[in-house]
Short mmCIF file of N, CA and C in Angstrom, two decimals:
data_model
loop_
_atom_site.label_atom_id
_atom_site.label_comp_id
_atom_site.label_asym_id
_atom_site.label_seq_id
_atom_site.Cartn_x
_atom_site.Cartn_y
_atom_site.Cartn_z
N SER W 1 87.02 -153.12 -136.16
CA SER W 1 86.57 -153.10 -134.39
C SER W 1 85.28 -151.87 -134.39
N GLY W 2 84.64 -153.49 -133.17
CA GLY W 2 83.69 -152.36 -132.62
C GLY W 2 83.68 -151.02 -131.93
N VAL W 3 84.23 -150.56 -131.40
CA VAL W 3 84.85 -149.84 -130.78
C VAL W 3 85.47 -148.51 -131.11
N PHE W 4 85.28 -148.48 -132.82
CA PHE W 4 85.84 -148.24 -133.50
C PHE W 4 84.68 -146.78 -133.87
N ALA W 5 83.70 -148.27 -135.09
CA ALA W 5 82.29 -148.27 -135.03
C ALA W 5 81.67 -147.15 -134.07
N GLN W 6 81.77 -147.49 -132.78
CA GLN W 6 80.90 -147.06 -131.73
C GLN W 6 81.71 -145.22 -132.06
N ALA W 7 82.24 -145.22 -132.27
CA ALA W 7 84.08 -143.87 -131.40
C ALA W 7 82.66 -142.60 -132.08
N LEU W 8 83.28 -143.42 -133.87
CA LEU W 8 82.61 -142.86 -135.17
C LEU W 8 80.95 -142.60 -135.31
N THR W 9 79.91 -143.43 -134.72
CA THR W 9 78.99 -142.87 -134.64
C THR W 9 78.58 -141.52 -133.26
N LEU W 10 79.45 -142.23 -132.27
CA LEU W 10 79.41 -141.16 -131.44
C LEU W 10 79.84 -139.27 -131.59
N GLY W 11 80.79 -139.46 -132.83
CA GLY W 11 81.30 -137.92 -133.25
C GLY W 11 82.32 -138.18 -132.31
N LYS W 12 83.43 -138.98 -131.97
CA LYS W 12 84.54 -138.97 -131.34
C LYS W 12 85.43 -139.12 -131.47
N VAL W 13 86.54 -138.18 -131.07
CA VAL W 13 87.92 -138.39 -132.33
C VAL W 13 89.24 -139.69 -131.44
N VAL W 14 89.05 -140.65 -132.41
CA VAL W 14 89.90 -141.68 -132.37
C VAL W 14 91.68 -142.13 -132.62
N ILE W 15 91.95 -142.53 -132.24
CA ILE W 15 93.56 -143.01 -131.66
C ILE W 15 94.11 -144.09 -132.76
N VAL W 16 94.39 -144.38 -133.88
CA VAL W 16 93.98 -145.69 -134.44
C VAL W 16 95.43 -146.16 -134.55
N THR W 17 96.18 -147.76 -135.46
CA THR W 17 97.18 -148.02 -135.34
C THR W 17 97.16 -147.95 -137.71
N GLU W 18 98.59 -147.42 -138.28
CA GLU W 18 98.56 -147.85 -139.61
C GLU W 18 98.81 -148.73 -139.88
N ASP W 19 97.66 -148.84 -141.01
CA ASP W 19 98.18 -149.37 -142.29
C ASP W 19 97.54 -151.38 -141.68
N THR W 20 95.88 -150.50 -141.21
CA THR W 20 94.66 -152.00 -141.09
C THR W 20 93.55 -150.73 -141.58
N PHE W 21 92.52 -152.09 -140.88
CA PHE W 21 91.43 -151.85 -142.00
C PHE W 21 90.59 -150.54 -141.12
N ILE W 22 90.79 -150.12 -139.83
CA ILE W 22 90.43 -149.29 -139.53
C ILE W 22 91.39 -147.82 -139.86
N SER W 23 92.59 -147.92 -139.82
CA SER W 23 92.51 -147.08 -140.56
C SER W 23 92.72 -146.18 -141.71
N SER W 24 92.14 -147.01 -142.57
CA SER W 24 91.32 -146.30 -143.53
C SER W 24 90.53 -146.66 -143.61
N GLU W 25 89.75 -146.89 -142.82
CA GLU W 25 88.27 -146.27 -141.88
C GLU W 25 88.28 -144.55 -141.99
N LEU W 26 89.51 -144.74 -141.51
CA LEU W 26 89.87 -143.21 -140.59
C LEU W 26 90.02 -142.77 -142.08
N VAL W 27 90.42 -142.51 -143.01
CA VAL W 27 91.16 -141.77 -144.00
C VAL W 27 90.08 -141.17 -144.83
N ARG W 28 88.94 -142.20 -144.89
CA ARG W 28 87.33 -142.17 -145.69
C ARG W 28 87.07 -141.88 -144.17
N TYR W 29 86.37 -141.32 -143.05
CA TYR W 29 86.01 -140.83 -142.62
C TYR W 29 86.22 -139.61 -141.99
N GLY W 30 87.70 -139.22 -141.32
CA GLY W 30 88.03 -138.49 -140.99
C GLY W 30 87.77 -138.12 -139.44
N SER W 31 88.12 -137.39 -138.71
CA SER W 31 88.05 -137.26 -137.23
C SER W 31 88.86 -138.04 -136.91
N GLY W 32 90.39 -138.91 -136.71
CA GLY W 32 91.46 -139.05 -136.18
C GLY W 32 92.71 -138.76 -136.53
N ILE W 33 93.74 -138.78 -136.38
CA ILE W 33 94.55 -139.91 -135.92
C ILE W 33 95.57 -141.55 -136.08
N ALA W 34 96.60 -141.55 -136.98
CA ALA W 34 97.34 -142.49 -137.10
C ALA W 34 98.49 -143.13 -137.01
N TYR W 35 98.28 -143.84 -136.25
CA TYR W 35 100.20 -143.78 -135.56
C TYR W 35 100.49 -144.94 -135.78
N ARG W 36 102.20 -145.22 -136.44
CA ARG W 36 102.63 -146.41 -136.75
C ARG W 36 102.78 -147.45 -135.55
N TYR W 37 102.99 -148.45 -135.15
CA TYR W 37 102.98 -149.30 -134.06
C TYR W 37 103.72 -149.72 -134.30
N GLY W 38 104.89 -150.18 -133.82
CA GLY W 38 106.61 -150.59 -133.22
C GLY W 38 106.89 -148.78 -132.87
N VAL W 39 106.66 -148.73 -132.90
CA VAL W 39 107.72 -147.16 -133.71
C VAL W 39 108.13 -145.92 -133.02
N PRO W 40 108.86 -146.21 -132.08
CA PRO W 40 109.42 -145.76 -131.00
C PRO W 40 108.76 -143.49 -130.50
N GLY W 41 107.70 -143.24 -130.11
CA GLY W 41 107.77 -142.02 -130.03
C GLY W 41 106.07 -142.05 -131.07
N SER W 42 105.81 -142.58 -131.71
CA SER W 42 104.80 -143.23 -132.63
C SER W 42 104.00 -142.18 -132.16
N LEU W 43 103.08 -142.99 -131.09
CA LEU W 43 102.38 -143.33 -130.23
C LEU W 43 102.09 -141.57 -130.14
N THR W 44 102.69 -140.79 -129.61
CA THR W 44 102.95 -139.29 -128.62
C THR W 44 102.69 -138.35 -129.31
N GLU W 45 103.84 -138.93 -130.49
CA GLU W 45 103.55 -138.56 -131.56
C GLU W 45 102.31 -137.31 -131.98
N ALA W 46 101.40 -138.11 -132.60
CA ALA W 46 99.68 -138.78 -132.82
C ALA W 46 98.82 -138.11 -131.14
N ILE W 47 99.39 -137.93 -129.72
CA ILE W 47 98.97 -137.38 -129.56
C ILE W 47 98.85 -136.27 -129.21
N LYS W 48 100.19 -135.59 -129.09
CA LYS W 48 100.46 -134.72 -129.25
C LYS W 48 99.67 -134.02 -130.71
N ILE W 49 99.67 -134.52 -131.70
CA ILE W 49 99.22 -133.69 -133.45
C ILE W 49 97.36 -133.72 -132.51
N ALA W 50 96.94 -134.97 -132.13
CA ALA W 50 95.66 -134.00 -132.12
C ALA W 50 95.27 -133.13 -131.05
N VAL W 51 96.00 -133.74 -130.03
CA VAL W 51 95.79 -132.24 -129.07
C VAL W 51 96.34 -131.35 -129.69
N ASN W 52 96.97 -131.09 -130.65
CA ASN W 52 97.25 -129.09 -131.28
C ASN W 52 95.83 -128.92 -132.31
N ASN W 53 95.50 -130.29 -132.32
CA ASN W 53 94.55 -130.07 -133.47
C ASN W 53 92.81 -130.10 -132.89
N ILE W 54 92.27 -130.63 -131.41
CA ILE W 54 91.19 -131.28 -131.52
C ILE W 54 89.72 -130.90 -132.20
N GLU W 55 90.65 -129.11 -131.72
CA GLU W 55 88.94 -128.60 -132.70
C GLU W 55 89.04 -128.67 -132.81
N THR W 56 89.31 -129.14 -134.67
CA THR W 56 89.29 -129.63 -136.16
C THR W 56 89.28 -130.43 -135.95
N MET W 57 89.62 -131.56 -135.10
CA MET W 57 89.42 -133.01 -135.57
C MET W 57 87.75 -133.42 -134.87
N LYS W 58 86.82 -132.28 -133.45
CA LYS W 58 85.88 -132.30 -133.01
C LYS W 58 85.30 -132.10 -134.15
N GLU W 59 85.65 -130.58 -135.44
CA GLU W 59 84.36 -130.92 -135.78
C GLU W 59 84.02 -132.02 -136.95
N LYS W 60 85.23 -132.70 -137.71
CA LYS W 60 85.19 -132.57 -138.79
C LYS W 60 84.51 -134.35 -137.90
N ALA W 61 84.67 -135.29 -136.54
CA ALA W 61 83.98 -135.93 -135.68
C ALA W 61 82.59 -135.98 -136.36
N GLN W 62 81.90 -134.85 -135.52
CA GLN W 62 80.04 -134.25 -135.44
C GLN W 62 80.28 -133.88 -137.03
N LYS W 63 80.63 -134.69 -137.79
CA LYS W 63 80.16 -133.90 -139.89
C LYS W 63 79.56 -135.37 -139.76
N THR W 64 80.93 -136.47 -139.67
CA THR W 64 81.05 -137.49 -139.98
C THR W 64 79.77 -138.66 -139.71
N LYS W 65 80.04 -138.25 -138.39
CA LYS W 65 79.08 -139.46 -137.55
C LYS W 65 77.53 -139.98 -137.75
N ASP W 66 77.08 -138.99 -138.67
CA ASP W 66 75.64 -139.38 -138.91
C ASP W 66 75.78 -139.93 -140.39
N LEU W 67 76.78 -139.29 -141.04
CA LEU W 67 76.98 -140.34 -142.76
C LEU W 67 77.21 -142.06 -141.57
N TYR W 68 78.49 -142.18 -140.88
CA TYR W 68 79.33 -144.21 -140.60
C TYR W 68 78.12 -144.21 -140.01
N TYR W 69 76.75 -143.18 -139.57
CA TYR W 69 75.87 -143.78 -138.45
C TYR W 69 75.36 -144.64 -139.78
N GLN W 70 74.25 -143.46 -140.62
CA GLN W 70 73.89 -143.96 -142.26
C GLN W 70 74.02 -146.03 -142.79
N ILE W 71 75.45 -145.64 -142.78
CA ILE W 71 76.02 -146.82 -143.04
C ILE W 71 76.65 -147.84 -142.53
N HIS W 72 76.36 -147.62 -141.11
CA HIS W 72 77.02 -148.48 -139.40
C HIS W 72 76.24 -148.89 -139.01
N ASN W 73 75.04 -148.66 -139.18
CA ASN W 73 74.08 -149.21 -138.02
C ASN W 73 73.14 -150.56 -137.72
N PRO W 74 72.50 -151.03 -136.40
CA PRO W 74 71.83 -152.78 -137.30
C PRO W 74 70.77 -152.94 -138.35
N LYS W 75 70.04 -151.78 -138.07
CA LYS W 75 68.52 -152.03 -139.41
C LYS W 75 69.53 -152.37 -140.74
N ARG W 76 71.30 -151.75 -141.04
CA ARG W 76 71.45 -152.44 -142.63
C ARG W 76 72.26 -152.97 -142.75
N TYR W 77 72.92 -154.10 -141.36
CA TYR W 77 73.81 -155.60 -141.63
C TYR W 77 72.52 -156.05 -141.31
N VAL W 78 70.99 -155.49 -140.78
CA VAL W 78 70.28 -156.81 -140.85
C VAL W 78 69.46 -156.78 -142.27
N ASP W 79 69.36 -155.85 -143.21
CA ASP W 79 69.14 -155.85 -144.59
C ASP W 79 69.82 -156.54 -145.76
N LEU W 80 71.66 -156.55 -144.61
CA LEU W 80 73.01 -157.21 -146.01
C LEU W 80 72.53 -158.82 -145.42
N LEU W 81 72.23 -158.78 -144.34
CA LEU W 81 71.87 -159.96 -144.53
C LEU W 81 70.63 -160.85 -144.95
N LEU W 82 69.24 -160.66 -145.43
CA LEU W 82 68.56 -160.58 -145.51
C LEU W 82 68.28 -160.90 -147.36
N GLU W 83 70.08 -159.67 -147.56
CA GLU W 83 69.49 -160.16 -149.03
C GLU W 83 70.87 -161.28 -149.45
N LEU W 84 71.29 -161.90 -148.88
CA LEU W 84 72.43 -162.20 -148.75
C LEU W 84 71.43 -163.49 -148.76
N ARG W 85 70.52 -164.01 -147.89
CA ARG W 85 69.33 -165.01 -147.49
C ARG W 85 70.12 -166.94 -147.46
N ILE W 86 71.19 -166.10 -146.43
CA ILE W 86 71.95 -167.62 -145.32
C ILE W 86 71.75 -168.18 -145.22
#
């Protein structure tokens, strides 16, 4: 998701649905929490956990934003396309 990538490169804490590509990225880079879509109370619980741990999550988000941007940026995208020689 573009919104997810933007949030990570800006050092923002995110809440995403479990069992998705985005949640696997979240596990790799941190700075947020996942909830189970369709399970009553799951989103509410995720928000509560995020609020209770916001400072730790903010610190992790700030530490990972540069790393995420090094991998996911316009120049790297163009370079990958050129390597593929489409």
